[in-house]
Every structure is written in structure tokens, then in C-alpha cells.
């Protein structure tokens, strides 16, 4: 049994906590309740999770939490990930995704935690990709602060991991879909997979920008949570893609409508993990 601290008790963090509790781990969930309502965590609290109000932007809130728990592993999932919100509120985006990541690294180093797992994004590679994209692929140009901040956070966490000797896993997530104990109804929080699934079920027309030619990596939230929980972290620093499939947005729409996908993905994301869920079985 391990002591796990999940910073960011949202969509992925809640499912990770649910899985970890089922395996007998001690789980602490911390969030500032910007996007998630604390009441949404009540079932997890009743199942044994400790739920705390903590803002990763505030060292005075982070450090007592770390000192009180001394976790074996920390998951940094707290982030402002919405492109529209990064444009309407750039200060909150930068403070959370940049300063927040640094403060977490400082707290991990100070408390002597053994390992940190960071939920990054496939967007770090930028647009106009081709071929097989592995974790060694260089960073690419970015179009918004939310995704640009992922690159800074990766580099900042690497700096602190090298300086202080803790193990670090950078997991670059594709578009995550599927049911979780915490889900958000705001349009900017809905990914294309679940959005199209709901729209198709309601008989609504699926609108495709640029004909749906954009290529994306996708992965079920259960697979993300299992990989985060089960994969060893370290020794040292590692990076990996978490994407079960690489598809076009048009393929997602076709599957949601019950039609065969046409394919045509412009590239693929290489990944070292095995996955249990497929897009076709979900849609």
C-alpha cells in the first residue's frame, strides 16, 4: 500500500483516485475547486479518500499538505487546460500552469517525495506532424497559453528533478474520453469524443472544422488511470505518450454516427503502453 497525493481532483484525478482506493492505497485528493465542485468528491471521500482544499499557486497551502502526508508518489494533474479560458483569463492560466508547477516541484523536493507524475499533453509536439511521433520528438510551435505552458512545466519539473534527485514521469496524454466520477458540463471542458457521442445520441449534426482532417491521439480515462497507477516511475526522468489510437476528427464523427471511419491520419503517436479500450467500442 502506498500513500498517493493527487493534485487536481477533476476528471482524470478522480478516476485515478477511485482505482487507487480499490487497490487499497491511501489517497489524498487536493483541488482549489475552480472547475470541480467539492461535493462531486463526496463518494470518493466516503470510500476513504482524504479531500483537501489546496491551490497549487500558493506555497503556504502546498507545503503543509506535503509535510502532513509525506506521499510516496505525487500526481500533478491540476492545470488550466482550456484554450478559450487561457485567452479570457491568461493570468489564471499562467499562475496555475507555470508558477503552480514550480511550486509543486519545490514541495516535492523539500519533503523528499520519491516520485512525481505529470499529466502533460500530446500538444507539446505542435501541429503539422508526420510519421511516427515518439517521446524523443522535439517540441513544436504552440497556439495558446494553455498548451504552451505544458512545455514550460515539463522543463521546469525536469530541472528540479535533476537538481534534487526525485524521479519524474512526464506522461503526454491524448484526448481523454469515457466516464469518470467527476465530469464537467461546460463546453470548454468537453473533449471531442464525448461531445460527439452525446450529440450523435441526441440526433444532432456533428460539425467538422476543416472537414475533420485534424489528427488526434485518443485514450480512455480508465487506461490513463491504470497506466498512471501501475507504471513504475524512475529511476530518473522519463517521458512517454499515452494514446491508444491516432485518428482524425472525421473518424471520431463517423464512429459516433455508427459509420465506418475512413482513416487518413497524418501521423501516429508511438506509445510503450498497452490499452484495454478502443474508440469503436465506446462510440
Coordinates of C-alpha atoms in Angstrom, one line a residue:
X1 CA 0.0 0.0 0.0
X2 CA 1.3 3.4 -1.0
X3 CA 0.4 7.0 0.0
X4 CA -0.7 8.9 -3.1
X5 CA -1.3 12.6 -3.4
X6 CA -3.4 13.7 -6.4
X7 CA -3.2 17.4 -7.1
X8 CA -6.2 18.1 -9.3
X9 CA -9.3 16.3 -8.3
X10 CA -11.0 16.6 -11.7
X11 CA -11.9 14.2 -14.5
X12 CA -8.7 12.2 -14.6
X13 CA -7.7 12.7 -10.9
X14 CA -11.0 11.4 -9.6
X15 CA -10.8 8.2 -11.8
X16 CA -7.2 7.7 -10.7
X17 CA -8.3 8.0 -7.0
X18 CA -11.2 5.6 -7.5
X19 CA -8.9 3.0 -9.0
X20 CA -6.2 3.5 -6.3
X21 CA -8.7 3.2 -3.5
X22 CA -9.9 0.0 -5.0
X23 CA -6.4 -1.4 -4.7
X24 CA -6.0 -0.4 -1.1
X25 CA -3.8 2.7 -1.4
X26 CA -4.1 5.8 0.8
X27 CA -5.3 8.6 -1.4
X28 CA -5.4 12.3 -0.8
X29 CA -7.2 14.5 -3.4
X30 CA -6.4 18.2 -3.4
X31 CA -8.1 20.9 -5.5
X32 CA -8.9 24.6 -5.5
X33 CA -12.5 24.0 -6.8
X34 CA -12.1 26.3 -9.7
X35 CA -13.7 23.8 -12.1
X36 CA -14.7 20.9 -9.9
X37 CA -17.2 21.1 -7.1
X38 CA -16.1 19.7 -3.8
X39 CA -19.4 17.9 -3.4
X40 CA -18.5 15.9 -6.5
X41 CA -15.8 14.2 -4.4
X42 CA -18.1 13.1 -1.7
X43 CA -18.4 9.5 -2.9
X44 CA -14.7 9.2 -3.0
X45 CA -14.4 10.7 0.5
X46 CA -16.9 8.1 1.7
X47 CA -14.8 5.4 0.1
X48 CA -11.8 6.5 2.1
X49 CA -10.1 9.4 0.2
X50 CA -8.9 12.4 2.1
X51 CA -10.1 15.6 0.4
X52 CA -8.3 18.9 0.9
X53 CA -8.7 22.4 -0.4
X54 CA -5.4 23.5 -1.8
X55 CA -4.3 25.8 -4.6
X56 CA -1.0 24.9 -6.2
X57 CA -0.3 28.6 -6.8
X58 CA 0.0 29.0 -3.0
X59 CA 3.1 27.7 -1.3
X60 CA 1.6 28.4 2.1
X61 CA -1.1 25.8 1.2
X62 CA 1.0 23.3 -0.6
X63 CA 3.8 22.9 2.0
X64 CA 1.7 22.0 5.0
X65 CA -0.2 19.4 2.9
X66 CA 3.1 17.7 1.8
X67 CA 4.5 17.9 5.3
X68 CA 1.4 16.2 6.8
X69 CA 1.2 13.4 4.2
X70 CA 4.8 12.7 3.1
X71 CA 3.4 10.9 0.0
X72 CA 5.2 8.1 -1.8
X73 CA 4.0 9.4 -5.2
X74 CA 2.6 12.8 -6.3
X75 CA 0.4 13.2 -9.4
X76 CA 0.3 16.7 -10.8
X77 CA -2.9 16.9 -12.7
X78 CA -4.0 20.4 -11.6
X79 CA -4.0 22.7 -14.7
X80 CA -6.0 25.2 -16.6
X81 CA -6.3 23.2 -19.9
X82 CA -8.9 25.2 -21.8
X83 CA -7.7 27.3 -24.8
X84 CA -10.7 29.7 -24.7
X85 CA -10.2 30.2 -21.0
X86 CA -6.4 30.8 -21.5
X87 CA -7.4 33.7 -23.8
X88 CA -10.1 35.2 -21.5
X89 CA -8.0 34.7 -18.3
X90 CA -4.3 34.4 -19.2
X91 CA -3.2 35.4 -15.6
X92 CA -5.0 32.4 -14.0
X93 CA -3.6 30.1 -16.7
X94 CA -0.1 31.3 -16.2
X95 CA -0.2 31.3 -12.4
X96 CA -1.7 27.8 -12.3
X97 CA 0.3 26.1 -15.1
X98 CA 3.6 27.9 -14.7
X99 CA 4.0 29.1 -11.1
X100 CA 1.9 26.2 -9.8
X101 CA 4.1 23.6 -11.5
X102 CA 7.2 25.2 -10.0
X103 CA 5.7 25.3 -6.5
X104 CA 4.8 21.6 -6.7
X105 CA 8.4 20.8 -7.8
X106 CA 9.7 22.7 -4.8
X107 CA 7.4 20.9 -2.4
X108 CA 8.3 17.5 -3.8
X109 CA 12.0 18.3 -3.4
X110 CA 11.5 19.7 0.1
X111 CA 9.5 16.8 1.5
X112 CA 11.8 14.1 -0.1
X113 CA 8.9 12.5 -2.0
X114 CA 10.2 9.7 -4.2
X115 CA 8.3 10.3 -7.4
X116 CA 6.3 12.8 -9.4
X117 CA 4.0 12.0 -12.3
X118 CA 3.0 15.0 -14.5
X119 CA -0.1 14.9 -16.8
X120 CA 1.2 16.6 -19.9
X121 CA -0.2 16.7 -23.4
X122 CA 0.5 15.5 -26.9
X123 CA 0.1 19.1 -27.9
X124 CA 3.7 19.8 -26.9
X125 CA 4.8 18.4 -30.3
X126 CA 2.9 21.2 -32.1
X127 CA 0.9 21.0 -35.4
X128 CA 1.8 19.7 -38.9
X129 CA 3.3 16.4 -37.8
X130 CA 4.1 13.4 -39.9
X131 CA 5.3 9.9 -39.4
X132 CA 5.6 8.2 -36.0
X133 CA 5.9 10.7 -33.2
X134 CA 7.7 9.3 -30.2
X135 CA 8.7 10.9 -26.9
X136 CA 12.0 11.9 -28.4
X137 CA 10.3 14.2 -30.9
X138 CA 11.2 17.9 -30.3
X139 CA 8.7 20.4 -29.0
X140 CA 6.7 22.3 -31.7
X141 CA 5.1 25.8 -32.0
X142 CA 2.1 26.5 -29.9
X143 CA -1.0 28.5 -30.5
X144 CA -2.3 29.2 -27.0
X145 CA -1.0 29.7 -23.4
X146 CA -2.7 26.6 -22.0
X147 CA -0.7 24.3 -24.3
X148 CA 2.5 26.4 -24.3
X149 CA 2.6 26.1 -20.5
X150 CA 2.9 22.3 -20.8
X151 CA 6.3 22.7 -22.3
X152 CA 7.4 25.1 -19.6
X153 CA 6.1 22.8 -16.9
X154 CA 7.9 19.8 -18.3
X155 CA 11.2 21.6 -18.5
X156 CA 10.7 23.2 -15.0
X157 CA 9.9 19.8 -13.4
X158 CA 12.9 18.2 -15.2
X159 CA 15.2 21.0 -13.8
X160 CA 14.0 20.3 -10.2
X161 CA 14.1 16.5 -10.6
X162 CA 17.8 16.7 -11.8
X163 CA 18.7 19.2 -9.1
X164 CA 17.0 17.4 -6.2
X165 CA 17.1 13.8 -7.4
X166 CA 13.5 12.8 -7.4
X167 CA 12.1 10.5 -10.1
X168 CA 9.9 12.1 -12.7
X169 CA 7.5 10.7 -15.3
X170 CA 6.1 13.0 -18.0
X171 CA 3.0 11.4 -19.5
X172 CA 1.8 13.2 -22.6
X173 CA -1.9 12.5 -22.8
X174 CA -4.0 12.3 -25.9
X175 CA -7.7 13.4 -25.9
X176 CA -9.2 11.6 -22.9
X177 CA -12.7 10.2 -23.0
X178 CA -15.1 7.9 -21.0
X179 CA -17.0 8.1 -17.8
X180 CA -15.4 9.3 -14.5
X181 CA -16.6 10.1 -11.0
X182 CA -16.1 13.8 -11.9
X183 CA -17.3 15.2 -15.2
X184 CA -17.8 18.8 -16.3
X185 CA -20.7 20.2 -18.3
X186 CA -19.0 23.4 -19.5
X187 CA -18.5 23.4 -23.3
X188 CA -14.8 24.2 -22.9
X189 CA -14.3 21.2 -20.7
X190 CA -15.8 18.7 -23.1
X191 CA -13.5 16.8 -25.4
X192 CA -14.5 16.0 -29.0
X193 CA -15.0 12.3 -28.3
X194 CA -17.6 12.6 -25.6
X195 CA -19.1 15.7 -27.2
X196 CA -19.7 13.9 -30.5
X197 CA -21.0 10.8 -28.6
X198 CA -23.7 12.9 -26.8
X199 CA -24.6 14.9 -30.0
X200 CA -25.0 11.8 -32.1
X201 CA -27.2 10.2 -29.4
X202 CA -29.4 13.3 -29.5
X203 CA -29.6 13.2 -33.3
X204 CA -27.7 16.5 -33.7
X205 CA -25.5 17.3 -36.6
X206 CA -21.8 16.9 -36.0
X207 CA -19.9 20.0 -37.3
X208 CA -16.4 19.3 -38.5
X209 CA -13.9 22.2 -38.8
X210 CA -11.7 21.9 -41.9
X211 CA -13.6 18.7 -42.8
X212 CA -12.4 16.9 -39.7
X213 CA -8.9 16.4 -41.1
X214 CA -7.1 17.2 -37.9
X215 CA -5.3 14.2 -36.4
X216 CA -5.6 13.5 -32.7
X217 CA -4.4 10.8 -30.2
X218 CA -7.2 9.4 -28.1
X219 CA -7.3 7.3 -24.9
X220 CA -9.9 6.1 -22.5
X221 CA -9.8 7.6 -19.0
X222 CA -9.7 4.1 -17.4
X223 CA -6.5 3.3 -19.4
X224 CA -5.0 6.7 -18.3
X225 CA -5.7 6.0 -14.7
X226 CA -4.4 2.4 -14.8
X227 CA -1.2 3.5 -16.5
X228 CA -0.6 6.3 -14.0
X229 CA -1.2 4.0 -11.1
X230 CA 0.6 0.8 -12.3
X231 CA 3.6 2.1 -14.2
X232 CA 6.9 2.3 -12.3
X233 CA 8.3 5.8 -12.1
X234 CA 12.1 6.1 -12.4
X235 CA 14.8 5.7 -11.9
X236 CA 15.5 9.2 -13.2
X237 CA 13.4 11.2 -15.7
X238 CA 11.2 9.7 -18.4
X239 CA 8.6 10.8 -21.0
X240 CA 6.0 8.8 -22.8
X241 CA 3.0 9.2 -25.0
X242 CA -0.4 8.0 -23.6
X243 CA -2.6 7.5 -26.7
X244 CA -4.3 4.2 -27.6
X245 CA -5.2 5.3 -31.1
X246 CA -4.4 8.0 -33.6
X247 CA -7.4 9.1 -35.6
X248 CA -8.8 12.1 -37.5
X249 CA -11.7 14.1 -36.1
X250 CA -13.7 12.9 -39.1
X251 CA -13.1 9.3 -37.9
X252 CA -14.5 10.2 -34.5
X253 CA -17.6 11.7 -36.1
X254 CA -18.1 8.6 -38.3
X255 CA -17.8 6.2 -35.4
X256 CA -20.2 8.3 -33.3
X257 CA -22.7 8.1 -36.2
X258 CA -22.3 4.3 -36.5
X259 CA -20.4 4.6 -39.7
X260 CA -17.0 3.1 -40.7
X261 CA -14.1 5.5 -40.3
X262 CA -12.2 6.5 -43.5
X263 CA -8.8 6.8 -41.9
X264 CA -6.2 9.1 -43.3
X265 CA -4.5 10.2 -40.0
X266 CA -1.5 12.3 -40.9
X267 CA 0.8 10.8 -38.3
X268 CA 0.8 8.3 -35.4
X269 CA 1.8 8.6 -31.8
X270 CA 4.2 5.9 -30.6
X271 CA 3.5 4.6 -27.1
X272 CA 5.0 2.0 -24.8
X273 CA 1.8 1.1 -23.1
X274 CA -1.0 -1.5 -23.7
X275 CA -4.6 -0.4 -23.8
X276 CA -7.8 -2.1 -22.9
X277 CA -10.3 0.3 -24.5
X278 CA -11.0 1.2 -28.2
X279 CA -12.8 4.2 -29.6
X280 CA -15.0 2.0 -31.7
X281 CA -16.3 0.0 -28.7
X282 CA -17.0 3.3 -26.8
X283 CA -18.8 5.1 -29.6

